[in-house]
Amino acid sequence: MSANLSAFLYLVAGVLFILSLRGLSSPASSRQGNLFGMIGMGIAVATTLASHPPADGVAWLLVILAVAIGGGIGAVIARRVPMTSMPELVAAFHSLVGMAAVLVAAGAFYAPEAFDIGTPGNIHPQSLVEMSLGVAIGALTFTGSVIAFLKLSARMSGAPIILPFRHIINIALAAALVFFIVGLVLSGSAFDFWMIVILALALGVLMIIPIGGADMPVVISMLNSYSGWAAAGIGFTLGNSALIITGALVGSSGAILSYIMCHAMNRSFISVILGGFGGETAAAGGGTGEQKPAKLGSADDAAFIMKNASKVIIVPGYGMAVAQAQHALREMADILKKEGVEVKYAIHPVAGRMPGHMNVLLAEANVPYDEVFELEDINSEFAQADIAFVIGANDVTNPAAEEDKTSPIYGMPVLQVWKAGTVMFIKRSLASGYAGIDNPLFYRDNTMMLLGDAKKVTENIVKAM
Amino acid sequence: MEHAAQLVDPFIFRLSIFVLAVFVGYFVVWSVTPALHTPLMSVTNAISSVIVVGALLAVGVGMVSSGSGWARGFGFVALIFACVNIFGGFLVTQRMLAMYKKKSK
């Protein structure tokens, strides 16, 4: 296959990847988009195998073996993973992209002639620059994602780990990294190459451990972005346009998602990176000041009031997913709809553990997507709603974000549930939320607290209906 | 692999593609509906595994020098990782997207 033809086919693959993201602009076109992505990947793989076929039988065997092992593992994981675990799955996948980037660069370093970038020990300096950037970002993505995976899957505490002098350590590591990158470009030595890998691996760990559990949606988006830049770096080394285009797409996608998440939490990107947030939960949980009276209600009361309402807005949060209450919730909504009640769902951008997580969880429970609304689209409707039904959410409904300038979450966009006629709050206890902030909404006159497990309470309401 | 014009360094061509793709990515991703942000992440994950082309090159090198064995080894592991991601990423995205349904009348 001629070099021109293969370069053209890589371009076609890149365009198909753009179309696959474009398809996600609406759920109706999304499935076709995913198909475009698969076709693009098929074209890229076939083009590589046709233009640079594996050198001998052993190489072919290795290719087939690796695809069978990797593909088999991937297919099984994709089928089995529960939707609540999507964040840790995505983090794990990011780590694989990062590690693959490092390994591909290592392969190119030891067999440069196969990649058309020079001969062993004599690689073009420009390729070394591109390679070292790809390797450094890839290694950083790998360890960073592993830590994010451990935190998200609760194999490691979500509390930030703050090392003394961590900024100085990080700056020293970064400086050493630059030193060895320059060294690699000048000398092309294997020692410099592996020092870059080791330093970047260490930097990845140190960057993510101080970031608290509450900021994980930002971290996971940020690592998404990094995995893209790493791929682009390798794409430059290989001179492969499919890889360059994809790396740029994924890099900007992750960056935009990080921005959206930061905006939704009213946090600056810098302060997330510096870390330390989300650790005060335990400390603030106990001492919430004077005891104020909250109005408690029963499932029967809730069922009666809701059946007589004309409009109910449901506000789900991560607590709902943890309690696996989404199916009971949908059952409740179905009964209400039969009674002629208008039911809508309101989703805050950080309602789950990753961007869009809550939408997937509701979709899994067969909630039609045209009943689910984003914050900007539904906030004006709470005033006309008879009932706001808050289940497993807390901080994203806290009026202190708009009213109390001293509150740590002041300025964060929140769902204005308090404007509804009655607010029903399903919660385990009156304790504060993830960010450790008391919610004054619990003690308002139009709030009815339904204490208990989200799933049990919802089931009791369904029974009472 | 690429034999570009002699006057302009091929790097500049690659850089042009890269910069334009960043802009395309910026506009395309803003048009993605927030309801599909999780599938967006899983599908970007899958497509970034197009790094598989590098893994295929590394695992397929001819045994010409002492480094070739290493390159094959690294390429083999990279190929496994990339394939986990390709199959896992596309299939889990497909599974998620299949759940998004419109209101039944």
Coordinates of C-alpha atoms in Angstrom, one line a residue:
Chain A
M1 CA 0.0 0.0 0.0
S2 CA 1.4 3.4 -1.0
A3 CA 2.3 5.9 1.7
N4 CA -0.2 8.4 0.2
L5 CA -3.1 6.0 0.2
S6 CA -2.5 5.0 3.8
A7 CA -2.1 8.6 4.9
F8 CA -5.5 9.3 3.2
L9 CA -7.1 6.3 4.9
Y10 CA -5.9 7.6 8.3
L11 CA -7.5 10.9 7.5
V12 CA -10.8 9.1 6.8
A13 CA -10.5 7.4 10.1
G14 CA -9.9 10.7 11.8
V15 CA -13.0 12.2 10.1
L16 CA -15.1 9.3 11.2
F17 CA -14.0 9.9 14.8
I18 CA -15.1 13.5 14.5
L19 CA -18.5 12.3 13.3
S20 CA -18.7 9.8 16.2
L21 CA -18.5 12.7 18.7
R22 CA -20.8 14.8 16.5
G23 CA -23.4 12.1 16.8
L24 CA -23.6 12.6 20.5
S25 CA -25.3 15.9 20.0
S26 CA -28.6 14.1 20.5
P27 CA -29.5 10.6 21.8
A28 CA -31.3 9.9 18.5
S29 CA -28.1 10.2 16.4
S30 CA -25.7 8.8 19.1
R31 CA -25.9 5.2 18.2
Q32 CA -25.0 5.9 14.6
G33 CA -22.1 8.0 15.9
N34 CA -20.8 5.1 17.9
L35 CA -20.9 3.0 14.8
F36 CA -18.8 5.6 12.9
G37 CA -16.3 5.4 15.7
M38 CA -16.0 1.6 15.3
I39 CA -15.7 1.8 11.5
G40 CA -13.0 4.5 11.9
M41 CA -11.1 2.2 14.3
G42 CA -11.4 -0.7 11.9
I43 CA -10.1 1.4 9.0
A44 CA -7.1 2.6 11.1
V45 CA -6.2 -1.0 12.2
A46 CA -6.6 -2.4 8.7
T47 CA -4.5 0.3 7.1
T48 CA -1.7 -0.3 9.5
L49 CA -1.7 -4.0 9.0
A50 CA -1.8 -3.5 5.2
S51 CA 0.9 -0.8 5.0
H52 CA 3.3 -2.2 7.7
P53 CA 2.4 -5.9 7.9
P54 CA 3.9 -7.8 10.8
A55 CA 7.3 -9.0 9.8
D56 CA 6.9 -12.7 10.3
G57 CA 4.7 -15.5 11.5
V58 CA 5.6 -15.0 15.2
A59 CA 4.6 -11.3 14.9
W60 CA 1.2 -12.2 13.4
L61 CA 0.7 -14.7 16.2
L62 CA 1.5 -12.0 18.8
V63 CA -1.0 -9.6 17.1
I64 CA -3.8 -12.2 17.0
L65 CA -3.1 -13.3 20.6
A66 CA -3.0 -9.7 22.0
V67 CA -6.2 -8.8 20.2
A68 CA -7.9 -11.9 21.5
I69 CA -6.8 -11.3 25.1
G70 CA -7.4 -7.6 25.1
G71 CA -10.6 -7.7 23.1
G72 CA -12.0 -10.6 25.3
I73 CA -11.3 -8.8 28.5
G74 CA -12.7 -5.5 27.2
A75 CA -15.9 -7.2 25.9
V76 CA -16.5 -9.0 29.2
I77 CA -15.9 -5.8 31.2
A78 CA -18.3 -3.8 29.0
R79 CA -21.0 -6.3 29.5
R80 CA -20.7 -6.8 33.2
V81 CA -19.9 -3.4 34.6
P82 CA -22.8 -1.9 36.6
M83 CA -23.7 1.7 35.5
T84 CA -23.0 3.0 39.0
S85 CA -19.3 2.0 38.4
M86 CA -18.9 3.9 35.2
P87 CA -16.6 6.5 36.8
E88 CA -14.0 4.0 38.0
L89 CA -14.3 2.1 34.7
V90 CA -13.5 5.2 32.7
A91 CA -10.6 6.0 35.1
A92 CA -9.2 2.5 34.5
F93 CA -9.6 2.9 30.8
H94 CA -7.7 6.2 30.9
S95 CA -4.8 4.5 32.7
L96 CA -4.6 1.9 29.9
V97 CA -4.4 4.6 27.2
G98 CA -1.6 6.3 29.2
M99 CA 0.3 3.1 29.7
A100 CA -0.2 2.1 26.0
A101 CA 1.3 5.5 25.0
V102 CA 4.4 4.9 27.2
L103 CA 4.8 1.3 25.8
V104 CA 4.4 2.4 22.1
A105 CA 7.0 5.1 22.7
A106 CA 9.3 2.6 24.2
G107 CA 8.8 0.3 21.2
A108 CA 9.6 3.2 18.9
F109 CA 12.7 4.0 21.0
Y110 CA 14.1 0.5 20.7
A111 CA 13.1 -0.1 17.1
P112 CA 13.0 3.3 15.5
E113 CA 13.5 2.0 11.9
A114 CA 10.0 0.4 12.0
F115 CA 8.5 3.8 12.8
D116 CA 10.6 5.6 10.2
I117 CA 12.2 7.9 12.8
G118 CA 15.9 7.0 12.4
T119 CA 18.1 4.1 13.5
P120 CA 18.8 2.7 17.0
G121 CA 20.8 5.3 19.0
N122 CA 20.4 7.7 16.2
I123 CA 16.8 8.9 16.3
H124 CA 15.9 12.3 14.9
P125 CA 16.0 14.9 17.7
Q126 CA 12.6 16.2 16.7
S127 CA 11.1 12.8 17.0
L128 CA 12.7 12.5 20.4
V129 CA 11.0 15.7 21.6
E130 CA 7.6 14.5 20.4
M131 CA 8.2 11.1 21.9
S132 CA 9.3 12.4 25.3
L133 CA 6.3 14.6 25.6
G134 CA 4.0 11.7 24.7
V135 CA 5.8 9.5 27.2
A136 CA 5.7 12.0 30.0
I137 CA 2.0 12.8 29.6
G138 CA 1.2 9.1 29.1
A139 CA 3.1 8.0 32.3
L140 CA 1.4 10.8 34.3
T141 CA -2.0 9.8 33.0
F142 CA -1.3 6.2 33.9
T143 CA -0.5 6.7 37.6
G144 CA -2.9 9.6 38.0
S145 CA -5.8 7.4 36.6
V146 CA -4.8 4.5 38.8
I147 CA -5.1 6.7 41.9
A148 CA -8.4 8.2 40.6
F149 CA -9.6 4.6 40.0
L150 CA -8.6 3.6 43.6
K151 CA -10.4 6.6 45.1
L152 CA -13.5 6.2 43.0
S153 CA -13.9 2.5 43.7
A154 CA -13.3 3.2 47.4
R155 CA -10.3 1.0 47.5
M156 CA -8.5 4.0 48.8
S157 CA -9.9 6.8 51.0
G158 CA -11.3 9.8 49.1
A159 CA -9.8 12.1 51.6
P160 CA -7.0 14.3 50.3
I161 CA -3.5 13.2 51.2
I162 CA -1.4 16.3 51.8
L163 CA 2.4 15.8 51.8
P164 CA 4.5 18.4 53.5
F165 CA 6.3 20.6 50.9
R166 CA 4.3 19.0 48.1
H167 CA 4.4 22.0 45.9
I168 CA 8.2 22.1 46.2
I169 CA 8.4 18.3 45.5
N170 CA 6.2 18.7 42.4
I171 CA 8.2 21.6 41.1
A172 CA 11.5 19.7 41.7
L173 CA 10.1 16.7 39.9
A174 CA 8.9 18.8 37.0
A175 CA 12.3 20.5 36.7
A176 CA 14.0 17.1 36.7
L177 CA 11.6 16.0 34.0
V178 CA 12.6 18.9 31.8
F179 CA 16.2 18.2 32.5
F180 CA 16.0 14.5 31.3
I181 CA 13.8 15.5 28.3
V182 CA 16.6 17.8 27.2
G183 CA 19.1 15.1 28.0
L184 CA 17.2 12.6 25.9
V185 CA 17.0 14.9 22.9
L186 CA 20.7 15.7 23.1
S187 CA 22.1 12.2 23.8
G188 CA 19.3 9.7 22.8
S189 CA 20.3 7.5 25.8
A190 CA 18.0 4.9 27.2
F191 CA 18.8 6.0 30.7
D192 CA 17.2 9.4 30.0
F193 CA 14.2 7.8 28.5
W194 CA 13.4 5.6 31.5
M195 CA 14.1 8.5 33.9
I196 CA 11.4 10.5 32.1
V197 CA 9.0 7.5 32.6
I198 CA 9.8 7.1 36.3
L199 CA 9.6 10.8 37.1
A200 CA 6.3 11.2 35.2
L201 CA 4.9 8.2 37.0
A202 CA 5.8 9.7 40.4
L203 CA 4.4 13.1 39.3
G204 CA 1.1 11.5 38.4
V205 CA 0.7 10.0 41.8
L206 CA 1.6 13.2 43.6
M207 CA -0.8 15.3 41.5
I208 CA -3.9 13.2 42.2
I209 CA -3.5 12.1 45.9
P210 CA -4.1 15.6 47.3
I211 CA -7.4 15.9 45.4
G212 CA -10.5 15.1 47.5
G213 CA -13.4 12.8 46.6
A214 CA -15.7 15.8 45.9
D215 CA -13.5 17.0 43.0
M216 CA -13.3 13.6 41.3
P217 CA -15.6 14.6 38.4
V218 CA -13.0 17.3 37.5
V219 CA -10.1 14.9 37.9
I220 CA -11.6 12.2 35.7
S221 CA -12.3 14.8 33.0
M222 CA -8.8 16.2 33.3
L223 CA -7.3 12.8 32.9
N224 CA -9.5 12.2 29.9
S225 CA -7.9 15.3 28.4
Y226 CA -4.3 14.2 29.3
S227 CA -4.9 10.8 27.7
G228 CA -5.8 12.7 24.5
W229 CA -2.7 14.8 24.6
A230 CA -0.5 11.8 25.2
A231 CA -2.0 10.1 22.1
A232 CA -1.4 13.3 20.1
G233 CA 2.2 13.3 21.2
I234 CA 2.7 9.7 19.9
G235 CA 0.8 10.7 16.8
F236 CA 3.4 13.3 16.0
T237 CA 6.2 10.8 16.5
L238 CA 4.5 8.4 14.1
G239 CA 3.4 11.1 11.7
N240 CA -0.1 9.6 11.8
S241 CA -3.0 11.9 11.2
A242 CA -5.6 9.7 12.7
L243 CA -3.8 9.7 16.0
I244 CA -3.1 13.4 15.9
I245 CA -6.7 14.3 15.1
T246 CA -8.0 11.9 17.8
G247 CA -5.6 13.1 20.4
A248 CA -6.7 16.7 19.7
L249 CA -10.4 15.8 19.9
V250 CA -10.0 13.9 23.1
G251 CA -7.7 16.5 24.6
S252 CA -10.2 19.3 24.0
S253 CA -13.2 17.2 25.0
G254 CA -11.6 16.4 28.4
A255 CA -10.7 20.1 28.8
I256 CA -14.2 21.3 28.1
L257 CA -15.7 18.7 30.5
S258 CA -13.3 19.8 33.2
Y259 CA -14.4 23.4 32.6
I260 CA -18.1 22.5 32.8
M261 CA -17.5 20.5 36.1
C262 CA -15.5 23.4 37.7
H263 CA -18.1 25.9 36.7
A264 CA -20.9 23.7 38.2
M265 CA -19.0 23.6 41.5
N266 CA -18.0 27.2 41.3
R267 CA -14.4 26.2 41.7
S268 CA -11.4 27.4 39.8
F269 CA -9.4 24.8 37.9
I270 CA -6.3 25.9 39.8
S271 CA -7.8 25.3 43.2
V272 CA -9.0 21.9 42.2
I273 CA -5.4 21.0 41.1
L274 CA -3.9 22.4 44.2
G275 CA -6.3 20.0 46.1
G276 CA -7.3 19.6 49.7
F277 CA -11.1 20.1 49.1
G278 CA -13.6 17.5 50.3
G279 CA -11.6 16.4 53.3
E280 CA -13.4 18.4 56.0
T281 CA -16.6 16.2 55.7
A282 CA -15.9 14.3 58.8
A283 CA -14.9 17.3 60.9
A284 CA -17.9 19.4 59.9
G285 CA -20.5 16.6 60.1
G286 CA -20.7 16.4 63.9
G287 CA -20.8 20.0 65.0
T288 CA -23.6 21.6 63.1
G289 CA -24.5 24.1 65.8
E290 CA -27.8 24.4 67.5
Q291 CA -30.6 21.9 66.9
K292 CA -33.3 23.4 64.8
P293 CA -36.7 21.7 64.4
A294 CA -37.2 20.0 61.1
K295 CA -40.7 18.8 59.9
L296 CA -40.8 15.1 59.5
G297 CA -43.3 13.3 57.3
S298 CA -44.3 9.8 56.6
A299 CA -44.5 7.9 53.3
D300 CA -48.3 8.0 53.5
D301 CA -48.3 11.8 53.8
A302 CA -45.9 12.1 50.8
A303 CA -48.0 9.7 48.7
F304 CA -51.2 11.6 49.5
I305 CA -49.7 15.1 48.8
M306 CA -48.1 14.0 45.5
K307 CA -51.2 12.3 44.1
N308 CA -53.1 15.6 44.6
A309 CA -50.4 17.7 43.0
S310 CA -50.4 18.8 39.4
K311 CA -46.6 19.1 38.9
V312 CA -43.8 17.2 40.6
I313 CA -40.1 17.8 39.8
I314 CA -37.8 15.0 41.0
V315 CA -34.2 15.9 41.9
P316 CA -32.0 12.8 42.0
G317 CA -28.5 12.8 43.4
Y318 CA -25.8 10.2 43.9
G319 CA -27.4 9.0 47.1
M320 CA -30.2 7.6 45.0
A321 CA -27.8 5.6 42.9
V322 CA -26.0 4.3 45.9
A323 CA -29.3 3.1 47.4
Q324 CA -30.3 1.7 44.0
A325 CA -33.6 3.5 44.3
Q326 CA -33.9 4.5 40.6
H327 CA -36.3 1.7 39.7
A328 CA -38.6 2.3 42.6
L329 CA -38.5 6.0 41.7
R330 CA -39.5 5.4 38.1
E331 CA -42.4 3.2 39.4
M332 CA -43.5 6.1 41.6
A333 CA -43.3 8.5 38.6
D334 CA -45.3 6.1 36.5
I335 CA -48.2 6.0 39.0
L336 CA -48.1 9.8 39.3
K337 CA -48.3 10.1 35.5
K338 CA -51.3 7.8 35.4
E339 CA -53.0 10.0 38.0
G340 CA -52.4 12.9 35.6
V341 CA -49.6 14.5 37.5
E342 CA -46.8 16.2 35.4
V343 CA -43.5 14.6 36.3
K344 CA -40.1 16.0 35.4
Y345 CA -36.5 15.2 36.5
A346 CA -34.0 18.0 37.2
I347 CA -30.3 17.1 37.1
H348 CA -27.4 19.2 38.4
P349 CA -24.2 18.8 36.4
V350 CA -22.4 17.3 39.4
A351 CA -25.2 15.1 40.5
G352 CA -23.2 11.9 39.9
R353 CA -19.5 11.0 40.2
M354 CA -18.7 12.0 36.6
P355 CA -20.2 14.3 33.9
G356 CA -23.6 13.0 32.8
H357 CA -23.5 10.1 35.2
M358 CA -27.1 10.7 36.6
N359 CA -28.6 10.7 33.1
V360 CA -27.2 7.3 32.4
L361 CA -28.5 5.9 35.7
L362 CA -32.0 7.3 35.0
A363 CA -31.8 6.0 31.4
E364 CA -31.0 2.6 32.8
A365 CA -34.1 2.7 35.0
N366 CA -36.1 3.4 31.8
V367 CA -36.8 7.0 32.5
P368 CA -37.4 8.6 29.0
Y369 CA -34.7 11.2 28.3
D370 CA -37.2 13.8 27.2
E371 CA -38.4 14.0 30.8
V372 CA -35.0 14.8 32.1
F373 CA -33.8 18.4 32.2
E374 CA -30.6 20.2 32.9
L375 CA -30.2 22.9 35.6
E376 CA -30.5 26.0 33.3
D377 CA -33.6 24.6 31.5
I378 CA -35.6 23.7 34.6
N379 CA -34.6 26.1 37.3
S380 CA -37.3 28.6 36.3
E381 CA -40.0 25.9 36.6
F382 CA -39.7 25.2 40.3
A383 CA -41.8 28.2 41.1
Q384 CA -44.7 26.6 39.2
A385 CA -44.2 23.1 40.7
D386 CA -46.3 21.9 43.6
I387 CA -43.6 19.5 44.8
A388 CA -39.9 19.2 44.5
F389 CA -38.9 15.6 45.4
V390 CA -35.3 15.6 46.4
I391 CA -33.8 12.1 46.6
G392 CA -30.2 11.5 47.5
A393 CA -29.1 15.0 46.6
N394 CA -28.2 17.7 49.1
D395 CA -25.5 20.3 48.4
V396 CA -26.8 20.9 44.9
T397 CA -30.1 22.2 46.4
N398 CA -28.6 24.3 49.2
P399 CA -30.0 27.8 49.2
A400 CA -26.9 29.0 51.1
A401 CA -25.1 28.9 47.7
E402 CA -27.3 31.9 46.7
E403 CA -28.1 33.6 50.0
D404 CA -25.2 33.1 52.5
K405 CA -22.0 34.9 51.4
T406 CA -20.0 33.2 54.1
S407 CA -20.9 29.7 52.9
P408 CA -18.1 27.7 51.3
I409 CA -20.3 26.9 48.3
Y410 CA -21.5 30.5 47.8
G411 CA -21.8 31.2 44.1
M412 CA -22.2 27.6 43.1
P413 CA -25.2 27.2 40.7
V414 CA -27.9 25.2 42.5
L415 CA -31.4 23.8 41.8
Q416 CA -33.9 26.3 43.3
V417 CA -36.1 23.6 44.8
W418 CA -37.2 25.9 47.7
K419 CA -39.4 27.8 45.2
A420 CA -41.7 24.8 44.8
G421 CA -44.8 24.6 46.9
T422 CA -43.5 21.8 49.0
V423 CA -40.0 20.3 49.2
M424 CA -39.8 16.6 50.0
F425 CA -36.4 15.5 51.1
I426 CA -35.5 11.9 51.3
K427 CA -32.4 11.5 53.4
R428 CA -30.8 9.1 55.8
S429 CA -30.4 11.7 58.5
L430 CA -30.1 15.4 59.0
A431 CA -26.4 15.3 58.6
S432 CA -24.6 17.6 56.2
G433 CA -23.7 16.6 52.7
Y434 CA -20.5 15.7 50.8
A435 CA -19.0 19.1 51.2
G436 CA -19.7 19.1 54.9
I437 CA -22.1 22.1 54.7
D438 CA -25.4 22.4 56.6
N439 CA -28.4 22.7 54.4
P440 CA -30.9 25.4 55.8
L441 CA -33.5 23.9 53.6
F442 CA -34.2 21.1 56.0
Y443 CA -35.6 23.5 58.6
R444 CA -37.9 25.6 56.3
D445 CA -41.7 25.6 56.7
N446 CA -42.4 24.2 53.3
T447 CA -39.9 21.3 53.7
M448 CA -41.0 17.8 54.6
M449 CA -38.2 15.5 55.6
L450 CA -38.6 11.8 54.8
L451 CA -35.9 10.1 56.8
G452 CA -34.6 6.7 55.8
D453 CA -33.0 4.7 53.1
A454 CA -33.9 6.2 49.7
K455 CA -35.1 2.9 48.2
K456 CA -37.2 1.9 51.2
V457 CA -38.9 5.2 51.5
T458 CA -39.7 5.3 47.8
E459 CA -41.1 1.8 47.9
N460 CA -43.2 2.7 50.9
I461 CA -44.5 5.7 49.0
V462 CA -45.4 3.5 46.0
K463 CA -47.2 1.1 48.3
A464 CA -49.2 4.0 49.9
M465 CA -50.3 5.2 46.5
Chain B
M1 CA 6.0 6.8 5.8
E2 CA 5.3 10.4 4.8
H3 CA 7.1 12.1 2.0
A4 CA 5.9 15.6 2.2
A5 CA 7.0 18.7 0.2
Q6 CA 10.7 19.4 0.5
L7 CA 10.3 23.0 1.3
V8 CA 8.1 22.6 4.4
D9 CA 8.9 20.4 7.3
P10 CA 6.3 17.6 7.7
F11 CA 6.1 18.7 11.3
I12 CA 4.3 21.9 10.2
F13 CA 1.7 19.8 8.3
R14 CA 1.1 17.7 11.4
L15 CA 1.0 20.8 13.6
S16 CA -1.6 22.3 11.2
I17 CA -3.8 19.2 11.4
F18 CA -3.4 19.2 15.2
V19 CA -4.4 22.8 15.7
L20 CA -7.4 22.6 13.4
A21 CA -8.5 19.4 15.1
V22 CA -8.3 21.1 18.5
F23 CA -10.8 23.7 17.1
V24 CA -13.0 21.1 15.6
G25 CA -13.0 19.2 18.9
Y26 CA -13.9 22.4 20.8
F27 CA -17.0 23.1 18.7
V28 CA -18.1 19.5 18.4
V29 CA -17.8 18.8 22.1
W30 CA -19.8 22.0 23.0
S31 CA -22.6 20.7 20.8
V32 CA -22.8 17.4 22.8
T33 CA -25.9 17.4 25.0
P34 CA -25.0 17.2 28.7
A35 CA -27.2 14.1 29.0
L36 CA -24.6 12.2 27.0
H37 CA -21.5 13.4 28.7
T38 CA -20.8 10.0 30.2
P39 CA -21.0 8.2 26.8
L40 CA -18.8 11.0 25.5
M41 CA -16.1 10.1 27.9
S42 CA -16.3 6.4 27.2
V43 CA -16.3 6.9 23.5
T44 CA -13.4 9.4 23.6
N45 CA -11.6 6.7 25.6
A46 CA -12.3 4.2 22.9
I47 CA -11.2 6.4 20.0
S48 CA -8.0 7.5 21.8
S49 CA -7.0 3.9 21.7
V50 CA -6.3 4.4 18.0
I51 CA -2.8 4.5 19.5
V52 CA -3.2 0.8 18.7
V53 CA -1.6 1.7 15.3
G54 CA 1.6 2.4 17.1
A55 CA 1.3 -0.9 19.1
L56 CA 0.8 -2.8 15.8
L57 CA 4.0 -1.2 14.3
A58 CA 6.0 -2.1 17.4
V59 CA 4.8 -5.7 17.7
G60 CA 5.3 -6.3 14.0
V61 CA 9.0 -5.2 13.7
G62 CA 11.4 -7.5 12.0
M63 CA 14.0 -9.2 14.2
V64 CA 16.9 -7.1 12.9
S65 CA 18.6 -5.7 16.0
S66 CA 18.9 -6.4 19.7
G67 CA 16.2 -3.7 20.3
S68 CA 13.6 -5.5 18.1
G69 CA 12.8 -8.1 20.8
W70 CA 12.1 -5.3 23.3
A71 CA 10.0 -3.4 20.8
R72 CA 7.9 -6.5 20.2
G73 CA 7.5 -7.1 23.9
F74 CA 6.4 -3.5 24.6
G75 CA 4.2 -3.5 21.5
F76 CA 2.5 -6.8 22.6
V77 CA 1.5 -5.4 26.0
A78 CA 0.5 -2.1 24.5
L79 CA -1.7 -3.9 22.0
I80 CA -3.5 -5.8 24.8
F81 CA -4.1 -2.6 26.7
A82 CA -5.4 -0.8 23.6
C83 CA -7.7 -3.7 22.6
V84 CA -9.2 -3.8 26.1
N85 CA -10.0 -0.1 25.6
I86 CA -11.3 -0.4 22.1
F87 CA -13.6 -3.3 22.7
G88 CA -14.5 -2.2 26.2
G89 CA -15.0 1.5 25.3
F90 CA -17.1 1.0 22.2
L91 CA -19.2 -1.8 23.7
V92 CA -20.0 -0.1 27.0
T93 CA -20.9 3.1 25.0
Q94 CA -23.2 1.1 22.9
R95 CA -24.7 -0.5 26.0
M96 CA -25.3 2.9 27.5
L97 CA -26.7 4.5 24.4
A98 CA -29.2 1.7 23.9
M99 CA -30.8 2.7 27.3
Y100 CA -31.7 6.2 26.2
K101 CA -35.3 6.0 25.1
K102 CA -37.9 8.6 24.2
K103 CA -41.3 8.8 26.0
S104 CA -43.5 6.0 24.9
K105 CA -46.9 7.2 23.7

